[in-house]
Amino acid sequence: MKKDWIKELRILVEGSFLADEPLKKHTSFRIGGPAELLFIPKTEIDLINAIKFLDKNGIKRYIIGAGTNILVSDKGLNGCVIKLANALKGIKILKRERSSVYLNVMAGEPLRRLNEFAVKNGFIGTEFCFGIPGSVGGAIAGNAGTRLGEMADIVESVTLIREMGEVETISRGRLFFAYRECGLPEDSVILSSIIALKDGGKDVSIKSVEELKIYRKKSQPYGYPSAGSIFKNPPEDSAGRLIELAGLKGLRLNDAEISQMHANFIINRGKADAKSVIKLIDIARSEVQKLFGIRLELEIRLLGEF
Ligand code: EPU
């Protein structure tokens, strides 16, 4: 790896540069060791140029949105962590066509803001994402969803930055969404997207948003840091149900605990480390496999060495 790359990058692009930055400050789990560099780009062009520079020089890059669906190793991450949440922002109405409306949404925009924007304007289609934390880019990358719907239902196209800073737009027909997956190439960074909604249904939006809000408050642990659902649901079943049946609710390792309220959540009771979370994940996986013959797949993304 190039020596002094941080200095060179600083000269080349604008944004915030935080060396040795504890990533626990940037994840909803409040877990994670230091990043060699955490970079928050000022503009789209700074992001593209930074990726070009990092790829050319063989410097490892990690892209995070709002850090809500990741577990970062206690050892931290070598290379450059690029944080997009609240950096690349903007929602614009592009066009209206019969009963449809198309929005251009930047990747760093919080999903919550997209939902608020839609509800305020009477656009239908984002209700499912009420209460899902994180950024629009992260939500597309993980095809975030609830029982009311998923990002795949509303994404019309995605503009990506590929290796060496190449920009490419992929339209709906060429996107391969699956359950909690978007099928985009590993190296790609979501820059923006076109979101297609239906125009004119204020009441419908607000009603389902309210229902979802009540349901989630009742069924998910809000008071503690977490990364949301740890595992994907296996086909026709629920990871939370299986982990609860395995008797693992409340199992605690240091400050990491399988939530009493929802067994597919691990909560951080204060100073939890990634190692303890991984241990709980392994226990839940092996117990569920042993009892039900079902292999649970992770929904969260692991970053770094474990
Ligand atoms: N259940 C249990 N025990 C538990 C938890 C759940 O028996 O400890 C049962 C529930 O009673 C219910 C079923 O399992 O019958 C499904 O549970 P729930 O409705 O809470 O939904 P989920 O499948 O666990 C999914 C999403 C959540 C989203 C909710 C609500 C996944 C992996 N998770 O959870 O998304 O909030 O639906 O729509 O698809 C996230 O992705 O991070 C997330 C929080």
CSV table of C-alpha atoms and ligand atoms in Angstrom, one decimal:
chain,number,residue,atom,x,y,z
A,1,MET,CA,0.0,0.0,0.0
A,2,LYS,CA,1.1,3.5,-0.8
A,3,LYS,CA,2.7,5.4,2.1
A,4,ASP,CA,1.3,8.8,2.9
A,5,TRP,CA,-1.8,8.1,0.9
A,6,ILE,CA,-3.9,10.0,3.4
A,7,LYS,CA,-1.9,13.2,2.7
A,8,GLU,CA,-2.2,12.8,-1.0
A,9,LEU,CA,-6.0,12.2,-0.8
A,10,ARG,CA,-6.4,15.3,1.3
A,11,ILE,CA,-4.7,17.4,-1.5
A,12,LEU,CA,-6.9,15.8,-4.2
A,13,VAL,CA,-10.4,15.9,-2.8
A,14,GLU,CA,-12.6,17.9,-0.3
A,15,GLY,CA,-14.5,16.5,2.6
A,16,SER,CA,-13.9,15.5,6.2
A,17,PHE,CA,-10.8,13.4,7.0
A,18,LEU,CA,-10.7,11.5,10.3
A,19,ALA,CA,-7.6,9.4,10.9
A,20,ASP,CA,-7.8,6.5,13.4
A,21,GLU,CA,-11.4,7.3,13.9
A,22,PRO,CA,-13.3,4.9,16.2
A,23,LEU,CA,-16.0,3.3,14.1
A,24,LYS,CA,-18.2,2.7,17.1
A,25,LYS,CA,-19.0,6.4,16.7
A,26,HIS,CA,-20.5,5.7,13.3
A,27,THR,CA,-22.4,2.5,13.8
A,28,SER,CA,-25.9,2.0,15.3
A,29,PHE,CA,-24.5,-1.0,17.2
A,30,ARG,CA,-22.0,1.4,18.8
A,31,ILE,CA,-19.3,-1.3,18.2
A,32,GLY,CA,-16.2,-1.2,16.0
A,33,GLY,CA,-12.5,-0.4,16.2
A,34,PRO,CA,-10.7,2.4,14.4
A,35,ALA,CA,-10.6,3.2,10.7
A,36,GLU,CA,-7.2,4.1,9.3
A,37,LEU,CA,-9.1,6.9,7.7
A,38,LEU,CA,-12.8,7.8,7.7
A,39,PHE,CA,-13.6,10.1,4.8
A,40,ILE,CA,-16.8,11.9,4.3
A,41,PRO,CA,-16.9,13.4,0.8
A,42,LYS,CA,-18.1,17.0,0.2
A,43,THR,CA,-19.6,16.4,-3.2
A,44,GLU,CA,-20.3,13.7,-5.7
A,45,ILE,CA,-17.2,14.6,-7.6
A,46,ASP,CA,-15.0,14.3,-4.5
A,47,LEU,CA,-16.4,10.8,-4.0
A,48,ILE,CA,-15.7,9.7,-7.6
A,49,ASN,CA,-12.2,11.2,-7.5
A,50,ALA,CA,-11.5,9.5,-4.1
A,51,ILE,CA,-12.6,6.1,-5.4
A,52,LYS,CA,-10.4,6.6,-8.5
A,53,PHE,CA,-7.4,7.4,-6.3
A,54,LEU,CA,-8.0,4.6,-3.8
A,55,ASP,CA,-8.5,1.9,-6.6
A,56,LYS,CA,-5.5,3.1,-8.6
A,57,ASN,CA,-3.3,2.9,-5.5
A,58,GLY,CA,-4.6,-0.4,-4.3
A,59,ILE,CA,-6.0,1.0,-1.1
A,60,LYS,CA,-8.8,-1.0,0.4
A,61,ARG,CA,-12.1,0.9,0.6
A,62,TYR,CA,-15.2,0.3,2.6
A,63,ILE,CA,-18.4,2.1,1.9
A,64,ILE,CA,-20.9,2.7,4.8
A,65,GLY,CA,-24.2,4.5,4.7
A,66,ALA,CA,-25.5,5.3,8.1
A,67,GLY,CA,-23.8,2.3,9.7
A,68,THR,CA,-27.1,0.7,10.7
A,69,ASN,CA,-26.7,-2.8,9.3
A,70,ILE,CA,-23.1,-3.6,9.9
A,71,LEU,CA,-20.8,-5.2,12.5
A,72,VAL,CA,-17.3,-3.8,12.4
A,73,SER,CA,-14.4,-5.8,13.9
A,74,ASP,CA,-12.9,-4.7,17.2
A,75,LYS,CA,-9.5,-4.5,15.4
A,76,GLY,CA,-10.9,-1.8,13.1
A,77,LEU,CA,-10.4,-1.4,9.4
A,78,ASN,CA,-7.2,-0.7,7.4
A,79,GLY,CA,-7.6,1.6,4.4
A,80,CYS,CA,-10.4,4.1,3.8
A,81,VAL,CA,-13.9,4.0,5.2
A,82,ILE,CA,-16.1,6.3,3.1
A,83,LYS,CA,-19.3,7.4,4.9
A,84,LEU,CA,-22.1,8.6,2.7
A,85,ALA,CA,-25.0,9.2,5.2
A,86,ASN,CA,-25.8,12.9,5.4
A,87,ALA,CA,-23.0,13.6,3.0
A,88,LEU,CA,-24.6,13.1,-0.4
A,89,LYS,CA,-28.1,14.4,0.1
A,90,GLY,CA,-31.0,15.6,-2.0
A,91,ILE,CA,-34.5,14.6,-3.1
A,92,LYS,CA,-35.9,16.1,-6.3
A,93,ILE,CA,-39.1,15.5,-8.2
A,94,LEU,CA,-38.0,14.5,-11.7
A,95,LYS,CA,-41.2,14.1,-13.5
A,96,ARG,CA,-44.9,13.1,-13.1
A,97,GLU,CA,-46.5,10.7,-15.6
A,98,ARG,CA,-50.1,9.8,-15.3
A,99,SER,CA,-50.5,8.6,-11.7
A,100,SER,CA,-46.7,8.0,-11.2
A,101,VAL,CA,-44.1,10.3,-9.8
A,102,TYR,CA,-40.3,9.8,-10.2
A,103,LEU,CA,-37.9,11.1,-7.6
A,104,ASN,CA,-34.1,11.5,-7.8
A,105,VAL,CA,-32.7,10.6,-4.4
A,106,MET,CA,-29.1,10.8,-3.4
A,107,ALA,CA,-27.6,7.8,-1.6
A,108,GLY,CA,-26.7,9.6,1.6
A,109,GLU,CA,-30.3,10.8,2.2
A,110,PRO,CA,-31.8,9.2,5.3
A,111,LEU,CA,-34.5,6.7,4.4
A,112,ARG,CA,-36.6,8.4,7.0
A,113,ARG,CA,-36.4,11.7,5.0
A,114,LEU,CA,-37.5,9.9,1.8
A,115,ASN,CA,-40.5,8.5,3.7
A,116,GLU,CA,-41.4,11.9,5.2
A,117,PHE,CA,-41.0,13.6,1.8
A,118,ALA,CA,-43.4,11.0,0.2
A,119,VAL,CA,-46.0,11.2,3.0
A,120,LYS,CA,-45.9,15.0,3.0
A,121,ASN,CA,-46.6,15.1,-0.8
A,122,GLY,CA,-49.2,12.4,-0.8
A,123,PHE,CA,-47.0,9.9,-2.7
A,124,ILE,CA,-47.7,6.2,-2.1
A,125,GLY,CA,-45.1,3.5,-2.0
A,126,THR,CA,-42.6,4.2,0.8
A,127,GLU,CA,-44.9,3.3,3.7
A,128,PHE,CA,-43.1,0.0,4.2
A,129,CYS,CA,-39.9,1.7,5.1
A,130,PHE,CA,-41.2,3.6,8.1
A,131,GLY,CA,-39.0,3.0,11.1
A,132,ILE,CA,-36.2,1.3,9.1
A,133,PRO,CA,-33.1,3.3,10.0
A,134,GLY,CA,-30.2,4.0,7.6
A,135,SER,CA,-29.5,5.7,4.4
A,136,VAL,CA,-31.3,5.3,1.0
A,137,GLY,CA,-28.1,3.9,-0.5
A,138,GLY,CA,-27.7,1.3,2.3
A,139,ALA,CA,-31.4,0.4,2.0
A,140,ILE,CA,-31.0,-0.3,-1.7
A,141,ALA,CA,-27.8,-2.2,-1.3
A,142,GLY,CA,-29.5,-4.5,1.2
A,143,ASN,CA,-33.0,-4.4,-0.4
A,144,ALA,CA,-34.3,-3.3,3.0
A,145,GLY,CA,-37.9,-4.1,3.7
A,146,THR,CA,-40.7,-5.1,6.0
A,147,ARG,CA,-43.8,-7.2,5.6
A,148,LEU,CA,-45.4,-4.3,3.8
A,149,GLY,CA,-42.8,-4.2,1.0
A,150,GLU,CA,-39.1,-3.7,0.1
A,151,MET,CA,-36.9,-1.3,-1.8
A,152,ALA,CA,-37.1,-3.4,-5.0
A,153,ASP,CA,-40.8,-2.3,-5.3
A,154,ILE,CA,-39.9,1.3,-5.7
A,155,VAL,CA,-36.4,1.5,-7.3
A,156,GLU,CA,-36.6,2.5,-11.0
A,157,SER,CA,-32.8,2.8,-11.6
A,158,VAL,CA,-29.6,3.1,-9.7
A,159,THR,CA,-26.5,5.2,-10.5
A,160,LEU,CA,-23.3,3.5,-9.4
A,161,ILE,CA,-19.7,4.3,-9.1
A,162,ARG,CA,-17.7,1.3,-10.3
A,163,GLU,CA,-14.0,0.4,-10.0
A,164,MET,CA,-11.7,3.3,-10.9
A,165,GLY,CA,-14.5,5.8,-10.5
A,166,GLU,CA,-16.5,4.8,-13.6
A,167,VAL,CA,-20.1,6.0,-13.3
A,168,GLU,CA,-22.9,3.8,-14.6
A,169,THR,CA,-26.7,3.8,-14.4
A,170,ILE,CA,-28.5,0.5,-14.2
A,171,SER,CA,-32.2,0.4,-14.9
A,172,ARG,CA,-34.8,-1.7,-13.2
A,173,GLY,CA,-34.8,-4.5,-15.8
A,174,ARG,CA,-31.1,-5.1,-15.2
A,175,LEU,CA,-31.3,-5.1,-11.4
A,176,PHE,CA,-31.5,-8.5,-9.7
A,177,PHE,CA,-33.1,-7.9,-6.4
A,178,ALA,CA,-33.8,-10.8,-4.1
A,179,TYR,CA,-34.7,-11.0,-0.4
A,180,ARG,CA,-32.4,-8.6,1.3
A,181,GLU,CA,-30.1,-8.5,-1.7
A,182,CYS,CA,-29.7,-6.2,-4.6
A,183,GLY,CA,-27.4,-8.2,-6.9
A,184,LEU,CA,-25.2,-5.2,-7.6
A,185,PRO,CA,-21.4,-5.8,-8.3
A,186,GLU,CA,-19.4,-6.0,-5.0
A,187,ASP,CA,-17.1,-3.1,-5.9
A,188,SER,CA,-19.9,-0.7,-6.7
A,189,VAL,CA,-20.9,2.3,-4.7
A,190,ILE,CA,-24.5,3.6,-5.0
A,191,LEU,CA,-24.5,7.3,-5.8
A,192,SER,CA,-28.1,8.0,-6.4
A,193,SER,CA,-31.3,6.4,-7.5
A,194,ILE,CA,-34.6,7.1,-9.2
A,195,ILE,CA,-37.5,6.1,-7.0
A,196,ALA,CA,-41.0,5.6,-8.6
A,197,LEU,CA,-44.0,6.2,-6.4
A,198,LYS,CA,-47.8,6.7,-7.0
A,199,ASP,CA,-49.2,10.1,-6.8
A,200,GLY,CA,-52.2,11.1,-4.7
A,201,GLY,CA,-53.1,9.1,-1.6
A,202,LYS,CA,-52.3,11.0,1.5
A,203,ASP,CA,-54.6,9.0,3.8
A,204,VAL,CA,-53.4,5.6,2.7
A,205,SER,CA,-49.8,6.5,3.4
A,206,ILE,CA,-50.4,7.9,6.8
A,207,LYS,CA,-52.6,5.0,7.9
A,208,SER,CA,-50.1,2.3,7.1
A,209,VAL,CA,-47.2,4.3,8.5
A,210,GLU,CA,-49.1,4.6,11.9
A,211,GLU,CA,-49.8,0.9,12.0
A,212,LEU,CA,-46.3,0.0,11.3
A,213,LYS,CA,-45.0,2.4,13.9
A,214,ILE,CA,-47.2,0.8,16.6
A,215,TYR,CA,-46.2,-2.7,15.6
A,216,ARG,CA,-42.5,-2.0,15.7
A,217,LYS,CA,-42.6,-0.2,19.0
A,218,LYS,CA,-44.3,-3.2,20.5
A,219,SER,CA,-42.1,-5.9,18.9
A,220,GLN,CA,-38.6,-4.5,18.6
A,221,PRO,CA,-36.1,-3.3,21.2
A,222,TYR,CA,-35.7,0.5,20.8
A,223,GLY,CA,-33.9,1.5,23.9
A,224,TYR,CA,-30.5,0.0,23.1
A,225,PRO,CA,-28.0,0.2,20.3
A,226,SER,CA,-28.4,-2.7,17.8
A,227,ALA,CA,-28.1,-3.4,14.1
A,228,GLY,CA,-31.7,-4.4,13.6
A,229,SER,CA,-32.4,-8.0,12.4
A,230,ILE,CA,-29.2,-10.0,12.7
A,231,PHE,CA,-30.3,-12.9,10.4
A,232,LYS,CA,-32.4,-13.0,7.3
A,233,ASN,CA,-35.7,-14.9,7.7
A,234,PRO,CA,-35.4,-18.4,6.3
A,235,PRO,CA,-38.1,-19.2,3.7
A,236,GLU,CA,-41.6,-19.3,5.2
A,237,ASP,CA,-40.2,-18.9,8.7
A,238,SER,CA,-38.9,-16.3,11.1
A,239,ALA,CA,-35.3,-16.2,12.5
A,240,GLY,CA,-36.7,-14.6,15.7
A,241,ARG,CA,-39.2,-17.3,16.3
A,242,LEU,CA,-36.6,-20.1,15.8
A,243,ILE,CA,-34.0,-18.4,18.1
A,244,GLU,CA,-36.7,-17.9,20.8
A,245,LEU,CA,-37.8,-21.6,20.5
A,246,ALA,CA,-34.1,-22.5,21.0
A,247,GLY,CA,-34.4,-20.8,24.4
A,248,LEU,CA,-31.8,-18.2,23.6
A,249,LYS,CA,-33.7,-15.0,24.5
A,250,GLY,CA,-31.8,-13.0,27.1
A,251,LEU,CA,-28.5,-14.9,26.5
A,252,ARG,CA,-25.7,-12.4,27.4
A,253,LEU,CA,-22.0,-12.3,26.8
A,254,ASN,CA,-20.3,-9.3,28.3
A,255,ASP,CA,-22.5,-6.4,27.2
A,256,ALA,CA,-24.0,-8.1,24.2
A,257,GLU,CA,-27.4,-9.7,24.6
A,258,ILE,CA,-29.9,-11.6,22.5
A,259,SER,CA,-32.9,-9.3,23.0
A,260,GLN,CA,-35.7,-10.5,25.4
A,261,MET,CA,-38.1,-8.6,23.2
A,262,HIS,CA,-37.2,-9.9,19.7
A,263,ALA,CA,-34.7,-12.8,19.5
A,264,ASN,CA,-33.4,-11.7,16.0
A,265,PHE,CA,-32.0,-8.6,17.6
A,266,ILE,CA,-28.7,-8.4,19.6
A,267,ILE,CA,-28.5,-5.4,21.8
A,268,ASN,CA,-25.5,-3.5,23.1
A,269,ARG,CA,-26.0,-2.9,26.8
A,270,GLY,CA,-23.1,-0.5,27.1
A,271,LYS,CA,-19.6,-1.7,26.1
A,272,ALA,CA,-20.4,-4.7,23.9
A,273,ASP,CA,-17.6,-5.8,21.6
A,274,ALA,CA,-17.8,-7.4,18.2
A,275,LYS,CA,-16.2,-10.6,19.5
A,276,SER,CA,-19.1,-11.2,21.9
A,277,VAL,CA,-21.7,-10.4,19.2
A,278,ILE,CA,-20.0,-13.0,16.9
A,279,LYS,CA,-20.1,-15.5,19.7
A,280,LEU,CA,-23.8,-15.0,20.2
A,281,ILE,CA,-24.4,-15.3,16.4
A,282,ASP,CA,-22.5,-18.6,16.3
A,283,ILE,CA,-24.5,-19.9,19.3
A,284,ALA,CA,-27.8,-19.0,17.7
A,285,ARG,CA,-26.8,-20.4,14.4
A,286,SER,CA,-25.6,-23.8,15.8
A,287,GLU,CA,-28.6,-24.2,18.1
A,288,VAL,CA,-31.1,-23.5,15.3
A,289,GLN,CA,-29.2,-25.8,13.0
A,290,LYS,CA,-29.1,-28.5,15.6
A,291,LEU,CA,-32.8,-28.2,16.6
A,292,PHE,CA,-34.5,-27.4,13.3
A,293,GLY,CA,-31.9,-28.3,10.6
A,294,ILE,CA,-32.1,-24.7,9.3
A,295,ARG,CA,-29.0,-22.7,8.5
A,296,LEU,CA,-29.5,-19.0,9.4
A,297,GLU,CA,-27.9,-16.5,7.0
A,298,LEU,CA,-26.7,-13.2,8.2
A,299,GLU,CA,-28.6,-10.1,7.3
A,300,ILE,CA,-26.0,-7.8,8.7
A,301,ARG,CA,-22.7,-7.2,6.9
A,302,LEU,CA,-19.4,-8.0,8.7
A,303,LEU,CA,-16.6,-5.6,8.1
A,304,GLY,CA,-13.0,-6.5,8.9
A,305,GLU,CA,-11.3,-9.5,10.5
A,306,PHE,CA,-13.1,-11.8,12.9
B,1,EPU,N1,-41.3,-13.9,16.6
B,1,EPU,C1,-41.1,-14.7,17.7
B,1,EPU,N2,-40.1,-14.5,18.6
B,1,EPU,C2,-39.3,-13.4,18.5
B,1,EPU,C3,-39.5,-12.6,17.4
B,1,EPU,C4,-40.5,-12.8,16.5
B,1,EPU,O1,-41.8,-15.7,17.9
B,1,EPU,O2,-38.4,-13.2,19.4
B,1,EPU,C5,-42.4,-14.2,15.7
B,1,EPU,C6,-43.4,-13.0,15.7
B,1,EPU,O3,-44.3,-13.2,16.7
B,1,EPU,C7,-43.9,-13.1,14.3
B,1,EPU,C8,-42.8,-13.6,13.5
B,1,EPU,O4,-41.8,-14.2,14.4
B,1,EPU,O5,-45.0,-14.0,14.3
B,1,EPU,C9,-42.1,-12.5,12.6
B,1,EPU,O6,-41.6,-11.5,13.5
B,1,EPU,P1,-41.7,-9.9,13.2
B,1,EPU,O7,-43.1,-9.6,12.7
B,1,EPU,O8,-41.2,-9.2,14.3
B,1,EPU,O9,-40.9,-9.7,11.9
B,1,EPU,P2,-39.5,-10.2,11.5
B,1,EPU,O10,-39.7,-11.2,10.4
B,1,EPU,O11,-38.7,-10.7,12.7
B,1,EPU,C10,-39.1,-8.4,9.7
B,1,EPU,C11,-37.9,-7.6,9.2
B,1,EPU,C12,-37.7,-6.4,10.2
B,1,EPU,C13,-39.0,-5.6,10.1
B,1,EPU,C14,-40.1,-6.5,10.6
B,1,EPU,C15,-41.5,-5.7,10.7
B,1,EPU,C16,-36.3,-9.3,8.4
B,1,EPU,C17,-35.1,-10.1,8.7
B,1,EPU,N3,-36.7,-8.5,9.4
B,1,EPU,O12,-38.8,-8.9,11.0
B,1,EPU,O13,-36.6,-5.6,9.6
B,1,EPU,O14,-38.8,-4.5,11.0
B,1,EPU,O15,-40.2,-7.6,9.7
B,1,EPU,O16,-42.0,-5.6,9.4
B,1,EPU,O17,-36.9,-9.4,7.3
B,1,EPU,C18,-34.3,-5.3,9.8
B,1,EPU,O18,-34.3,-5.7,8.6
B,1,EPU,O19,-33.3,-4.9,10.3
B,1,EPU,C19,-35.6,-5.2,10.4
B,1,EPU,C20,-35.7,-4.8,11.7
